Structure formats: C-alpha cells, structure tokens
C-alpha cells in the first residue's frame, strides 16, 4: 500500500509532544461509557449532583463517584459544594464539544444515521450491570 501524496498547502502544523501527551490524557479520561454519559448529562443540565446522576444513569453511587473523580482529576469537571451536596459542572464547553463530536461521528458512521441528541446519548450510555 502506498501513502497518499502529501499536499504542501495542506501540511499539518507540527504539534509539540507535550500537547500530544496532554490530549492523549484527556481522551483517556473520557474513554469509558459512564464518563461519556456523565459529560452528556452535564451538557444537557449544566450542573448535576451525584444522586441526580445516579438516578439518571441507573448506576450505583460508588461507581458514579469513582468516574466523577477521574473526570475531576483530569481537570474536565469541577465540583462546588452547596450545603450537603456537591454539584458538578464541565470546566468549559471544549470537553462537551469533544464528546458531542465523537458521538455525532459514530452516529454518522452508522448507516446514514443522523447526529445523536443528548437525550439519545443518555439513553444509549446507560450502563448494564455487566459493564460496571
């Protein structure tokens, strides 16, 4: 197999290795159906507390908390304490765009299907007992 000829005017700019590593870490933090579901929920609702995510996603509280911790440690979500609850939100809309674009890409690839709505993502990303 031969490589496609490279067009000089379309040459990609050189990306710093540190930037590539940071992007890889970001994508790794999103690389779980539950975390994609959490981000999709935060896209739709802006903020959610753990019990709302548990109810919405049909997952156990420790599992949701564990995935929120991964997202928080990756700098993708922030938590704000309000009385006895912590409300989570996306740090910025870039993460939401990445998730929405990935889901749209997958839905477009599936035999001409249209882009997925956030509601379809929420329904499609519910975690079965066997995948927890």
Coordinates of C-alpha atoms in Angstrom, one line a residue:
X1 CA 0.0 0.0 0.0
X2 CA 1.4 3.4 -0.9
X3 CA 0.9 6.6 1.1
X4 CA -1.3 9.3 -0.4
X5 CA 0.8 12.1 -1.8
X6 CA 1.2 15.0 0.6
X7 CA -0.1 18.3 -0.4
X8 CA 2.2 21.1 0.6
X9 CA -0.6 23.6 1.2
X10 CA -2.5 21.2 3.5
X11 CA 0.6 20.2 5.6
X12 CA -0.4 19.9 9.2
X13 CA 1.5 22.1 11.7
X14 CA 3.9 20.4 13.9
X15 CA 2.4 19.7 17.3
X16 CA 4.5 19.8 20.5
X17 CA 4.9 16.4 22.1
X18 CA 3.6 17.8 25.4
X19 CA 0.5 18.9 23.7
X20 CA 0.0 15.4 22.2
X21 CA 0.5 13.8 25.6
X22 CA -2.0 16.2 27.3
X23 CA -4.6 15.4 24.5
X24 CA -4.0 11.7 25.0
X25 CA -4.6 12.0 28.7
X26 CA -7.8 14.0 28.1
X27 CA -9.1 11.3 25.7
X28 CA -8.1 8.6 28.1
X29 CA -10.2 10.3 30.9
X30 CA -13.2 10.2 28.5
X31 CA -12.6 6.6 27.4
X32 CA -15.4 5.0 29.4
X33 CA -19.1 4.8 28.6
X34 CA -20.0 6.0 32.1
X35 CA -17.8 9.1 31.9
X36 CA -19.2 9.9 28.4
X37 CA -22.7 9.6 30.0
X38 CA -21.8 11.9 32.8
X39 CA -20.4 14.5 30.4
X40 CA -23.5 14.2 28.2
X41 CA -25.7 14.8 31.2
X42 CA -23.7 17.8 32.2
X43 CA -24.1 19.1 28.6
X44 CA -27.8 18.9 29.0
X45 CA -28.2 20.1 32.6
X46 CA -25.1 22.2 33.2
X47 CA -24.8 21.0 36.8
X48 CA -25.7 17.7 38.5
X49 CA -25.1 16.3 41.9
X50 CA -24.2 12.7 42.4
X51 CA -27.6 11.4 43.4
X52 CA -29.1 13.0 40.2
X53 CA -26.5 11.3 38.1
X54 CA -27.1 8.0 39.9
X55 CA -30.9 8.3 39.2
X56 CA -30.4 9.4 35.6
X57 CA -27.8 6.9 34.6
X58 CA -29.1 3.9 36.6
X59 CA -25.7 3.3 38.2
X60 CA -24.6 2.7 41.7
X61 CA -23.4 5.7 43.7
X62 CA -19.9 4.5 44.3
X63 CA -19.4 3.9 40.5
X64 CA -20.7 7.4 39.6
X65 CA -18.4 8.9 42.3
X66 CA -15.4 7.0 41.0
X67 CA -15.9 8.2 37.5
X68 CA -16.5 11.8 38.6
X69 CA -13.2 11.5 40.5
X70 CA -11.4 10.5 37.3
X71 CA -13.0 13.4 35.4
X72 CA -12.2 15.9 38.2
X73 CA -8.6 14.7 38.4
X74 CA -8.3 15.1 34.7
X75 CA -9.5 18.7 35.0
X76 CA -12.6 18.1 33.0
X77 CA -15.2 18.8 35.7
X78 CA -15.4 20.9 38.8
X79 CA -17.4 20.3 41.9
X80 CA -19.0 23.1 44.0
X81 CA -20.3 22.3 47.5
X82 CA -23.9 23.5 48.1
X83 CA -25.0 22.6 51.6
X84 CA -24.7 18.8 51.8
X85 CA -24.3 18.2 48.1
X86 CA -21.5 18.7 45.6
X87 CA -22.8 19.9 42.2
X88 CA -20.6 19.1 39.2
X89 CA -20.2 21.0 36.0
X90 CA -17.9 20.9 33.0
X91 CA -14.9 23.1 33.3
X92 CA -15.6 24.6 29.9
X93 CA -17.5 23.7 26.8
X94 CA -14.5 22.3 24.9
X95 CA -15.0 18.9 26.6
X96 CA -18.7 19.0 25.7
X97 CA -17.8 19.7 22.1
X98 CA -15.3 16.8 22.0
X99 CA -17.9 14.3 23.4
X100 CA -20.7 15.6 21.1
X101 CA -18.4 15.5 18.1
X102 CA -17.3 11.9 18.9
X103 CA -20.9 10.8 19.4
X104 CA -22.0 12.5 16.2
X105 CA -19.1 10.9 14.3
X106 CA -20.2 7.4 15.5
X107 CA -23.9 8.1 14.7
X108 CA -23.0 9.4 11.2
X109 CA -20.9 6.3 10.6
X110 CA -23.8 4.0 11.4
X111 CA -25.6 3.6 8.1
X112 CA -26.6 7.2 7.4
X113 CA -28.0 7.9 10.9
X114 CA -28.3 11.5 11.9
X115 CA -26.4 13.1 14.7
X116 CA -27.2 11.9 18.2
X117 CA -29.1 14.1 20.5
X118 CA -28.0 14.4 24.1
X119 CA -31.2 12.5 25.1
X120 CA -30.2 9.7 22.8
X121 CA -26.7 9.6 24.3
X122 CA -28.2 9.5 27.8
X123 CA -30.4 6.6 26.8
X124 CA -27.7 4.8 24.9
X125 CA -25.0 5.2 27.5
X126 CA -26.9 3.7 30.4
X127 CA -24.6 1.1 31.9
X128 CA -25.7 -2.5 32.2
X129 CA -24.8 -4.4 35.3
X130 CA -22.2 -6.5 33.4
X131 CA -20.3 -3.4 32.2
X132 CA -19.8 -1.7 35.5

